XYZ file of C-alpha atoms in Angstrom:
688
model
C 24.746 74.335 -34.541
C 28.446 75.170 -34.350
C 29.631 78.619 -35.395
C 33.186 78.650 -36.787
C 35.063 81.937 -36.264
C 38.419 81.038 -37.865
C 41.936 81.885 -36.753
C 42.915 85.164 -35.111
C 39.720 85.571 -33.039
C 39.356 84.886 -29.324
C 36.817 82.175 -30.141
C 37.314 79.454 -32.744
C 33.727 78.169 -32.683
C 30.602 77.842 -30.551
C 28.405 74.804 -30.180
C 24.807 75.740 -29.392
C 23.854 72.044 -28.923
C 20.704 72.690 -30.943
C 19.461 69.114 -30.910
C 19.826 68.680 -27.143
C 18.592 72.162 -26.220
C 15.663 72.133 -28.619
C 14.516 68.745 -27.314
C 14.556 70.112 -23.770
C 12.637 73.222 -24.919
C 10.151 71.231 -27.048
C 11.158 72.969 -30.281
C 12.747 70.125 -32.260
C 9.610 69.916 -34.408
C 10.523 73.399 -35.672
C 14.223 72.738 -36.244
C 17.302 70.940 -34.953
C 19.665 73.116 -36.990
C 19.293 76.371 -35.053
C 18.760 77.235 -31.401
C 15.129 77.914 -30.445
C 14.541 78.280 -26.715
C 11.608 78.999 -24.438
C 12.162 81.818 -22.002
C 12.879 81.179 -18.318
C 14.412 77.748 -18.996
C 18.066 76.694 -18.903
C 20.082 75.704 -21.975
C 23.708 74.865 -22.655
C 26.398 76.149 -25.027
C 30.083 75.357 -25.410
C 32.625 78.019 -26.379
C 35.930 76.881 -27.899
C 38.612 79.541 -27.393
C 41.649 79.930 -29.560
C 44.939 79.128 -27.850
C 45.798 81.500 -24.990
C 42.717 83.649 -25.612
C 41.049 83.070 -22.228
C 42.874 83.384 -18.924
C 40.597 82.285 -16.096
C 42.638 84.199 -13.541
C 42.805 87.567 -15.281
C 39.983 87.690 -17.816
C 36.357 88.425 -16.961
C 33.539 87.280 -19.244
C 30.234 89.059 -19.747
C 27.473 87.783 -22.021
C 25.200 90.099 -23.976
C 21.794 89.067 -25.327
C 20.188 91.650 -27.564
C 17.197 91.927 -29.875
C 15.710 94.460 -32.243
C 17.168 97.090 -34.574
C 18.371 99.449 -31.810
C 19.274 97.360 -28.751
C 19.653 99.324 -25.530
C 19.908 98.533 -21.855
C 17.307 101.166 -20.948
C 14.647 99.550 -23.164
C 15.472 96.036 -21.994
C 16.424 94.928 -25.515
C 20.095 94.599 -24.557
C 20.928 92.522 -21.489
C 24.429 92.222 -20.024
C 25.017 89.401 -17.531
C 28.271 88.030 -16.098
C 29.072 84.460 -15.138
C 27.792 83.787 -11.625
C 27.849 80.939 -9.123
C 24.254 79.834 -9.751
C 21.381 80.321 -12.177
C 18.920 83.062 -11.261
C 15.586 81.968 -12.753
C 14.164 85.490 -12.612
C 16.653 87.104 -15.002
C 19.226 86.333 -17.679
C 22.082 84.427 -16.063
C 24.909 82.020 -16.840
C 27.242 79.726 -14.900
C 30.376 77.877 -15.927
C 29.837 74.117 -15.947
C 33.442 73.310 -16.841
C 36.566 74.678 -18.488
C 39.238 72.453 -19.935
C 41.758 72.882 -22.742
C 40.203 76.058 -24.016
C 36.660 74.672 -23.960
C 34.176 76.521 -21.755
C 30.796 74.880 -21.098
C 28.048 77.241 -19.966
C 24.619 76.686 -18.485
C 22.438 79.669 -19.290
C 18.895 80.859 -18.698
C 16.868 83.641 -20.207
C 14.527 85.779 -18.166
C 10.937 84.474 -17.851
C 9.811 87.853 -19.223
C 12.398 88.083 -21.998
C 11.426 89.670 -25.290
C 10.390 87.038 -27.804
C 11.937 86.810 -31.248
C 15.396 86.796 -32.818
C 18.326 87.426 -30.470
C 22.063 87.846 -30.904
C 24.470 86.447 -28.308
C 27.737 88.353 -27.815
C 30.690 87.543 -25.580
C 32.606 90.396 -23.943
C 36.088 89.554 -22.656
C 37.411 92.084 -20.177
C 41.181 91.709 -19.661
C 43.665 93.950 -17.907
C 44.431 95.900 -21.075
C 41.274 95.875 -23.192
C 37.661 94.824 -23.780
C 36.942 92.580 -26.758
C 33.570 91.632 -28.217
C 32.871 88.390 -30.027
C 29.634 87.564 -31.862
C 28.746 84.036 -30.729
C 25.617 83.447 -32.795
C 21.869 83.928 -33.109
C 18.906 82.218 -31.501
C 15.155 82.620 -31.105
C 13.265 83.092 -27.833
C 9.631 81.965 -27.456
C 7.052 82.212 -24.682
C 7.261 79.322 -22.213
C 3.962 77.997 -20.849
C 5.926 75.313 -18.943
C 7.699 77.996 -16.849
C 5.839 79.034 -13.650
C 7.311 82.544 -13.853
C 6.090 83.120 -17.429
C 2.793 84.998 -17.821
C 1.511 82.266 -20.161
C 2.214 79.451 -17.669
C -0.349 76.642 -17.844
C 0.011 73.951 -15.206
C -1.488 71.037 -17.139
C 0.702 68.840 -19.345
C -2.184 67.381 -21.380
C -3.536 70.845 -22.151
C -0.060 72.016 -23.160
C 0.202 69.102 -25.593
C -3.128 70.153 -27.084
C -2.956 73.944 -27.022
C 0.747 74.446 -27.855
C 2.191 71.293 -29.413
C -0.708 69.889 -31.447
C -0.354 70.853 -35.111
C -3.809 69.550 -36.074
C -7.250 70.450 -34.855
C -10.977 70.565 -35.407
C -13.011 73.711 -36.083
C -16.747 73.427 -35.375
C -19.182 74.911 -37.886
C -22.773 74.362 -39.064
C -25.648 75.374 -36.818
C -26.672 74.691 -33.235
C -28.992 71.826 -34.214
C -26.312 70.045 -36.236
C -22.693 70.837 -35.409
C -20.027 69.725 -37.863
C -16.341 69.250 -37.086
C -14.003 70.449 -39.835
C -10.323 69.345 -39.735
C -7.652 72.035 -39.787
C -3.886 71.768 -40.237
C -2.363 74.440 -37.976
C 1.186 73.427 -38.950
C 2.860 75.780 -36.471
C 6.075 73.711 -36.471
C 6.663 73.599 -40.213
C 10.225 74.913 -40.485
C 9.514 78.257 -42.186
C 6.394 79.131 -40.180
C 8.245 80.526 -37.143
C 10.128 83.024 -39.292
C 6.900 84.019 -41.028
C 5.225 84.591 -37.661
C 8.074 86.862 -36.568
C 7.868 88.722 -39.883
C 4.192 89.251 -39.089
C 5.199 91.166 -35.953
C 7.769 93.173 -37.923
C 5.106 94.241 -40.422
C 2.684 95.583 -37.830
C 1.955 99.341 -37.926
C 3.341 99.753 -34.409
C 6.657 98.245 -35.455
C 6.850 100.215 -38.688
C 6.148 103.441 -36.795
C 8.574 102.846 -33.923
C 10.597 99.593 -34.109
C 12.497 100.192 -30.874
C 9.322 100.757 -28.871
C 7.683 97.713 -30.456
C 10.583 95.432 -29.507
C 10.567 96.871 -26.011
C 6.992 95.558 -25.544
C 7.519 92.095 -26.990
C 7.790 90.552 -23.525
C 4.041 91.062 -23.002
C 1.598 88.359 -24.220
C -1.277 90.854 -24.111
C 0.597 93.143 -26.515
C 1.620 90.267 -28.795
C -1.905 88.835 -28.904
C -3.405 92.194 -29.724
C -0.865 92.679 -32.511
C -1.612 89.238 -33.976
C -5.376 89.861 -33.789
C -4.896 92.990 -35.879
C -2.376 91.531 -38.331
C -4.271 88.362 -39.294
C -6.758 90.611 -41.133
C -5.527 93.229 -43.603
C -8.112 95.955 -43.050
C -5.692 98.605 -41.811
C -2.224 97.080 -42.168
C -0.053 94.643 -44.158
C -2.027 91.780 -42.673
C -2.430 88.226 -43.860
C -6.035 87.692 -44.966
C -8.580 89.647 -46.964
C -12.087 88.902 -45.717
C -14.962 88.333 -48.116
C -18.440 86.923 -47.553
C -20.051 87.201 -51.004
C -19.418 85.978 -54.540
C -17.350 86.145 -56.651
C -14.182 84.507 -55.347
C -12.645 83.865 -58.778
C -9.598 86.085 -58.120
C -8.662 84.151 -54.984
C -9.414 81.026 -52.960
C -12.938 80.406 -51.700
C -12.611 80.468 -47.869
C -14.058 76.988 -47.448
C -11.366 75.541 -49.682
C -8.583 76.104 -47.161
C -7.581 73.037 -45.124
C -4.896 74.693 -43.009
C -2.821 77.735 -42.148
C 0.505 76.806 -43.747
C -0.455 77.541 -47.361
C -1.957 80.881 -46.307
C 1.083 82.009 -44.320
C 3.493 80.929 -47.047
C 1.516 82.729 -49.727
C 1.509 85.932 -47.665
C 5.270 85.656 -47.136
C 6.147 84.712 -50.714
C 4.019 87.513 -52.211
C 5.831 90.255 -50.290
C 3.183 90.543 -47.556
C 0.249 91.107 -49.891
C -3.069 89.927 -48.396
C -4.235 86.416 -49.203
C -7.676 86.168 -50.770
C -9.958 85.098 -49.079
C -10.836 84.444 -45.443
C -13.901 84.175 -43.253
C -14.207 83.847 -39.492
C -12.932 80.288 -39.020
C -9.991 80.949 -41.350
C -9.014 84.142 -39.492
C -9.272 82.317 -36.156
C -7.353 79.225 -37.243
C -4.472 81.250 -38.728
C -4.239 83.311 -35.522
C -4.177 80.059 -33.550
C -1.241 78.856 -35.651
C 0.726 82.070 -35.056
C 0.167 82.155 -31.291
C 0.871 78.456 -30.758
C 4.044 78.894 -32.778
C 5.122 81.775 -30.512
C 4.404 79.640 -27.440
C 1.060 80.969 -26.157
C -1.516 78.249 -25.361
C -4.385 78.876 -27.790
C -7.566 77.110 -28.876
C -10.240 77.731 -31.495
C -13.752 78.431 -30.151
C -17.106 78.471 -31.965
C -20.142 80.394 -30.715
C -23.408 79.221 -32.276
C -26.144 81.815 -32.828
C -23.574 84.573 -32.410
C -24.796 88.173 -32.261
C -23.116 91.097 -34.010
C -24.426 94.119 -32.115
C -23.295 97.154 -34.108
C -24.849 99.871 -31.937
C -24.066 98.437 -28.506
C -27.666 98.335 -27.220
C -27.509 94.575 -26.539
C -30.522 93.831 -28.754
C -30.631 92.396 -32.255
C -33.577 93.694 -34.286
C -34.780 91.656 -37.272
C -37.509 92.897 -39.592
C -39.701 90.707 -41.813
C -42.394 91.571 -44.334
C -45.888 90.079 -44.230
C -44.663 87.138 -46.338
C -42.063 86.169 -43.731
C -39.134 87.474 -45.800
C -36.172 89.122 -44.078
C -36.068 92.780 -45.113
C -32.331 92.955 -44.284
C -32.522 96.562 -43.156
C -30.818 96.149 -39.798
C -27.043 96.429 -39.450
C -27.294 94.010 -36.510
C -27.108 90.325 -37.316
C -26.998 86.852 -35.842
C -24.499 84.457 -37.388
C -25.280 80.734 -37.362
C -21.790 80.373 -35.997
C -18.854 82.645 -35.356
C -15.326 81.473 -34.631
C -12.714 83.181 -32.470
C -9.790 81.987 -30.351
C -8.905 81.895 -26.689
C -5.347 82.336 -25.426
C -4.146 81.546 -21.904
C -2.273 84.178 -19.900
C -2.090 86.203 -16.712
C -3.630 89.676 -16.825
C -1.417 91.803 -14.611
C -2.867 94.877 -16.355
C -6.316 94.176 -14.829
C -7.668 93.683 -11.339
C -7.287 90.221 -9.829
C -9.487 87.388 -11.014
C -9.140 87.907 -14.764
C -6.286 85.497 -15.494
C -6.804 82.438 -17.679
C -8.551 82.208 -21.034
C -8.777 85.431 -23.027
C -10.938 85.916 -26.142
C -9.229 87.194 -29.288
C -11.150 87.728 -32.515
C -9.122 88.543 -35.646
C -12.198 88.676 -37.921
C -12.574 92.371 -38.854
C -15.988 93.361 -37.482
C -15.605 96.504 -35.364
C -12.626 98.707 -34.528
C -10.931 98.570 -31.145
C -8.978 101.708 -30.235
C -9.048 102.636 -33.919
C -7.810 99.269 -35.234
C -9.632 96.218 -36.584
C -8.796 93.818 -33.786
C -10.575 92.391 -30.768
C -9.294 91.341 -27.346
C -7.759 89.936 -25.355
C -10.944 89.924 -23.263
C -11.051 87.803 -20.081
C -13.645 85.041 -20.359
C -14.330 85.472 -16.625
C -15.198 89.158 -17.166
C -17.508 88.270 -20.052
C -19.366 85.791 -17.852
C -19.791 88.305 -15.027
C -20.801 91.188 -17.295
C -17.790 93.289 -16.241
C -17.780 95.411 -19.363
C -15.181 97.861 -18.052
C -12.432 95.246 -18.455
C -9.973 95.564 -21.338
C -10.227 94.744 -24.161
C -13.601 94.741 -25.974
C -15.595 92.878 -23.318
C -18.885 94.691 -24.222
C -18.736 93.529 -27.849
C -18.039 89.895 -26.958
C -20.571 89.982 -24.107
C -23.220 90.938 -26.679
C -22.098 88.118 -29.000
C -23.158 85.569 -26.384
C -25.932 87.438 -24.533
C -27.835 89.883 -26.781
C -31.635 89.704 -26.956
C -33.450 89.065 -30.245
C -36.467 91.172 -31.233
C -38.570 90.268 -34.273
C -40.656 92.903 -36.052
C -43.241 92.468 -38.795
C -43.292 95.324 -41.266
C -46.225 95.037 -43.679
C -46.070 97.003 -46.909
C -49.023 99.031 -45.669
C -49.212 99.594 -41.954
C -46.973 100.195 -38.986
C -44.138 98.072 -37.672
C -45.301 95.571 -35.023
C -43.144 93.653 -32.565
C -44.205 90.016 -32.764
C -41.523 88.225 -30.750
C -38.621 88.682 -28.352
C -36.164 86.041 -27.197
C -33.563 86.342 -24.437
C -32.167 82.812 -24.844
C -31.466 82.441 -28.563
C -28.018 84.040 -28.719
C -24.898 82.245 -27.517
C -25.574 78.525 -27.792
C -23.332 75.464 -27.553
C -20.051 77.379 -27.369
C -17.589 74.725 -28.503
C -13.935 73.799 -28.722
C -12.008 70.625 -29.448
C -11.532 68.292 -26.487
C -8.056 67.813 -25.084
C -6.557 64.654 -26.529
C -9.434 63.771 -28.870
C -11.416 65.131 -31.806
C -14.649 65.275 -29.801
C -16.468 68.537 -29.034
C -16.214 70.151 -25.607
C -19.093 72.440 -24.643
C -17.710 75.474 -22.784
C -20.908 77.557 -22.700
C -20.792 77.581 -18.893
C -17.454 79.436 -19.071
C -19.247 82.340 -20.782
C -22.745 82.333 -19.302
C -24.518 81.496 -16.077
C -27.567 79.215 -16.417
C -30.490 81.095 -17.952
C -32.786 82.560 -15.316
C -30.414 81.982 -12.389
C -29.608 84.635 -9.802
C -26.030 84.846 -11.092
C -27.258 85.350 -14.650
C -29.534 88.191 -13.574
C -26.709 89.724 -11.547
C -24.398 89.574 -14.581
C -27.034 91.343 -16.669
C -27.391 94.007 -14.022
C -23.609 94.398 -13.866
C -23.518 94.898 -17.624
C -26.348 97.469 -17.329
C -28.330 95.356 -19.758
C -31.598 96.813 -20.960
C -33.983 93.967 -20.263
C -36.992 93.549 -22.493
C -40.426 93.811 -20.894
C -42.225 90.583 -20.048
C -43.813 89.126 -23.153
C -47.609 88.831 -23.034
C -48.906 85.286 -23.129
C -49.582 84.337 -26.735
C -52.971 83.119 -27.861
C -51.542 82.019 -31.188
C -48.185 80.362 -31.644
C -46.203 78.514 -34.295
C -42.987 76.562 -34.450
C -41.152 74.534 -37.079
C -39.835 71.010 -36.783
C -37.444 69.396 -39.267
C -36.664 65.792 -38.395
C -32.913 65.410 -38.713
C -30.327 64.678 -39.674
C -30.991 66.100 -43.144
C -28.755 64.939 -45.977
C -27.787 66.897 -49.064
C -29.532 65.268 -52.013
C -32.502 63.924 -50.054
C -35.944 65.451 -49.596
C -36.391 67.508 -46.414
C -39.544 66.980 -44.388
C -40.744 69.970 -42.357
C -43.676 70.311 -39.969
C -45.333 73.596 -38.998
C -47.180 73.197 -35.684
C -49.732 75.942 -34.977
C -51.223 76.283 -31.476
C -54.527 77.991 -30.588
C -54.533 78.790 -26.870
C -57.768 80.763 -27.121
C -61.281 79.558 -26.283
C -62.489 80.461 -29.781
C -61.893 78.742 -33.111
C -59.374 80.618 -35.280
C -59.300 80.811 -39.064
C -55.733 81.626 -40.037
C -53.371 82.010 -42.948
C -50.085 80.097 -42.795
C -47.226 81.528 -44.868
C -44.134 79.362 -45.203
C -40.827 80.343 -46.808
C -37.590 78.504 -47.469
C -34.620 80.708 -48.354
C -30.950 80.369 -49.098
C -29.001 81.227 -45.937
C -25.456 82.451 -45.419
C -23.847 81.623 -42.092
C -23.309 85.301 -41.242
C -27.064 85.927 -41.043
C -28.311 87.180 -44.375
C -30.638 85.097 -46.577
C -29.853 87.205 -49.684
C -33.651 87.304 -50.272
C -33.412 84.257 -52.523
C -36.520 82.080 -52.310
C -36.248 78.314 -52.533
C -39.943 77.727 -51.878
C -43.035 79.684 -50.832
C -46.215 78.048 -49.576
C -49.495 79.443 -48.264
C -52.496 77.633 -46.759
C -55.733 78.623 -45.035
C -56.266 76.582 -41.874
C -58.805 76.315 -39.072
C -57.634 75.642 -35.528
C -60.066 74.529 -32.840
C -59.885 76.058 -29.331
C -56.983 74.738 -27.222
C -55.720 72.491 -30.000
C -52.684 72.193 -32.273
C -52.724 71.807 -36.031
C -49.801 70.368 -37.961
C -49.070 71.171 -41.585
C -46.613 68.838 -43.331
C -44.253 70.346 -45.908
C -41.451 68.996 -48.072
C -38.443 70.442 -49.875
C -37.024 68.421 -52.751
C -33.467 68.485 -54.054
C -34.833 69.844 -57.340
C -36.084 72.859 -55.349
C -33.065 73.555 -53.147
C -30.075 71.968 -54.924
C -29.067 74.939 -57.071
C -29.316 77.362 -54.143
C -26.759 75.750 -51.821
C -23.266 77.020 -51.188
C -20.446 75.751 -48.982
C -22.494 76.185 -45.821
C -25.469 74.046 -46.975
C -27.768 76.262 -44.904
C -31.472 76.808 -45.511
C -33.599 79.234 -43.499
C -37.215 78.240 -42.916
C -39.783 80.792 -41.717
C -43.429 80.392 -40.785
C -45.878 83.268 -40.272
C -49.410 82.608 -38.996
C -52.027 85.402 -39.132
C -55.501 85.328 -37.550
C -57.889 86.463 -40.282
C -60.251 88.149 -37.803
C -58.062 89.746 -35.106
C -54.908 90.050 -37.263
C -52.955 88.591 -34.351
C -49.788 86.976 -35.699
C -46.997 84.659 -34.660
C -43.672 84.059 -36.318
C -40.858 81.543 -36.090
C -37.739 80.643 -37.991
C -35.429 77.654 -38.138
C -32.098 77.169 -39.867
C -31.170 73.699 -41.067
C -27.746 72.472 -42.154
C -27.555 69.710 -44.746
C -25.002 66.931 -44.347
C -22.715 66.213 -47.300
C -21.662 62.678 -48.332
C -18.776 61.242 -46.321
C -15.191 60.886 -47.446
C -13.782 57.576 -46.185
C -9.998 57.255 -45.752
C -8.106 54.020 -45.064
C -4.384 53.506 -44.438
C -2.900 50.588 -46.361
C -0.097 49.156 -44.231
C 1.905 50.774 -41.422
C 2.892 54.436 -41.430
C 6.658 54.792 -40.982
C 8.615 58.048 -41.136
C 10.549 58.558 -44.410
C 8.885 55.548 -46.076
C 6.161 55.586 -48.719
C 2.648 55.328 -47.313
C -0.474 54.588 -49.355
C -4.029 55.551 -48.401
C -7.295 54.642 -50.103
C -9.984 57.344 -50.417
C -13.620 56.334 -51.071
C -16.438 58.681 -51.979
C -20.051 57.866 -52.863
C -22.257 60.274 -54.799
C -25.519 60.345 -52.824
C -26.995 63.195 -54.864
C -29.605 62.455 -57.557
C -27.439 64.214 -60.181
C -24.028 63.532 -61.687
C -20.987 65.337 -60.299
C -18.421 66.789 -62.685
C -14.851 68.097 -62.416
C -14.202 66.430 -59.070
C -10.898 67.099 -57.277
C -9.440 65.680 -54.050
C -7.006 67.995 -52.203
C -4.820 66.360 -49.536
C -2.896 68.139 -46.781
C -1.302 67.196 -43.472
C 1.558 68.581 -41.374
C 4.347 66.002 -41.185
C 2.695 63.890 -43.884
C 2.644 65.969 -47.067
C 4.785 68.947 -48.011
C 2.206 71.534 -49.048
C -0.825 70.076 -50.841
C -1.605 67.261 -53.281
C -4.421 67.491 -55.845
C -5.975 64.441 -57.523
C -8.457 64.866 -60.386
C -11.548 62.638 -60.395
C -13.703 63.620 -63.381
C -17.380 62.594 -63.537
C -19.231 60.643 -60.809
C -22.702 59.294 -61.609
C -25.561 59.214 -59.055
C -24.976 56.348 -56.635
C -21.464 55.673 -57.972
C -18.621 54.935 -55.550
C -15.096 55.951 -56.525
C -11.847 54.809 -54.895
C -8.398 56.355 -55.273
C -5.097 55.084 -53.874
C -2.626 57.888 -53.157
C 0.956 57.643 -51.855
C 3.195 60.067 -49.981
C 6.188 59.952 -47.612
C 5.642 61.086 -43.970
C 8.434 63.367 -42.746
C 7.651 63.446 -39.001
C 6.800 60.820 -36.419
C 3.834 60.856 -34.045
C 0.072 61.296 -34.440
C -0.677 63.279 -37.606
C -3.925 64.297 -39.263
C -4.505 63.765 -42.988
C -7.213 66.091 -44.304
C -9.001 65.544 -47.608
C -11.130 68.168 -49.361
C -13.467 67.268 -52.240
C -14.795 69.832 -54.726
C -16.892 69.504 -57.863
C -19.536 71.465 -59.741
C -22.357 70.574 -57.296
C -20.472 70.167 -54.004
C -17.943 72.501 -52.399
C -15.473 71.855 -49.616
C -16.581 68.406 -48.515
C -14.123 67.529 -45.749
C -12.769 64.274 -44.415
C -9.830 63.399 -42.199
C -7.977 60.518 -40.626
C -5.532 60.482 -37.711
C -2.391 58.553 -38.668
C 0.194 57.376 -36.108
C 3.577 57.596 -37.855
C 6.252 55.305 -36.402
C 9.922 56.241 -36.329
């Protein structure tokens, strides 16, 4: 970028060397037409003076970098720094590399704790008779995780490629027994996304209330992360996403339809900062990941399976069922099959030592934090050790991975009876994408000590956890087994195994229920199947009852999550002793197969073939493929399919022109009347 100032000014033009500087600062994927730097790292500019406008013997030059609506030296939003003999890596500084024929080459460096965002660079020329100011141009400052003096410094190049530079990712959903990886296009380097992310900060309530104070704090990753966590939801601000977990979604986009963050951020920006409808936890988390990676903070998406939402802070989740095994849905507590948040990497100088590293942030609006719907940053190390006095929101996240489950049976006539308690159910298979691959990395050990270990018990004691009393040994027990994997469209075989640990024969009633299940706990009290059988169990033996769910029974009840909750209640006819169990199963949709035809080359047409087989026993109507991929497709492409008969295989060849080189991820979403948000993806290596 060269700024031309015309005749009569002290400077004719300035070359910001955007291509060279941005390559050095790893920002060329955003733009090569404007200067985007990472703080604490050197860059170069060249100033071309008009004839006789700079006298090296008598003129003194001072540079001014300023940001915000009311720059001031006292707030740190206006920095004055002269030319010196060497670069000082701890503050703004500049040195003269050369001066010849009116051309001054400067090496400059911003402070490693500079405010992020838009900056203006001004040149002050102090001569014997006067001081003149010249506006040199504008640039953007980002966090710099490659700089050891930056609070977001991460000393691992492969992790930086993954958690800052990777524009594609995988979000894990489903349930603990069958985890599914869903592709997501973060797209943080699409050219307009950086400006949208900075507009997000400018629309926060703290900025609108006091812009100068807000800009003064923009050096702090903790402050920025907390602002982003609040602004990704719209519950109490001009935030990005409106959350919704129940039908209808006709006035917006069903959350499972989204394939990436770019369309969401652009819609929010283009509609004058009106909330985008609709989001759920993985959408909130993925959009926040895009914003923070764009700003330069290493960030990853994390999924907690069997995630507790403890509304009253007592670290127990109470679930009540009637004497048919149906969830009464009276508790405000819940356990989600999965819940998605993000982790961001930073130092925590605001806390005692030992809390640096990964910090949990949860933009899904669940509970207020200091009066605002946001959550975190909470040190993962503090969560593991039960240090609930650490900021921010450690108790809430600690409960999400550690709460106890208590099951109560509430017959229509009679008192409520506790029939089960479980200290191990919550917080399973905590997952994130592996560095450098699309595989799943299990990070449960980062959050929890091994169950039953001394360290686990110490963490519970530290958190002042109310432990449940020891459960009495059961004489009657039941559990459910569903041989997986289970495919959407096929019959589901389920076994109920009932154990009699008594010395007497038991005559019992088995009550089995299958219900529609939403991932955020509630079954909506919609039966798929009810079954009851009288059984006799000999002393010390097990009895197995085989059950089956057909597609005709469950097909119309499924939604995007393909979740079914199974419950089994066994009641001793004589003693009225009972046992209860539940199991959630996730059905696997048909695969989308994607094949590249030829070699992918930047700026040349590329064709892919998409194959899809209808494995359901019914015809599919109004089918649509939606394609998306940062660096591959500008926005989204939709391809209509029409009707697909049972067992039919369709193939579509689709062409587009890749705009960026490197490894890119093409995501394909398939929707029709019977299937929603079937996802497929392919990694494509685009050559230059």
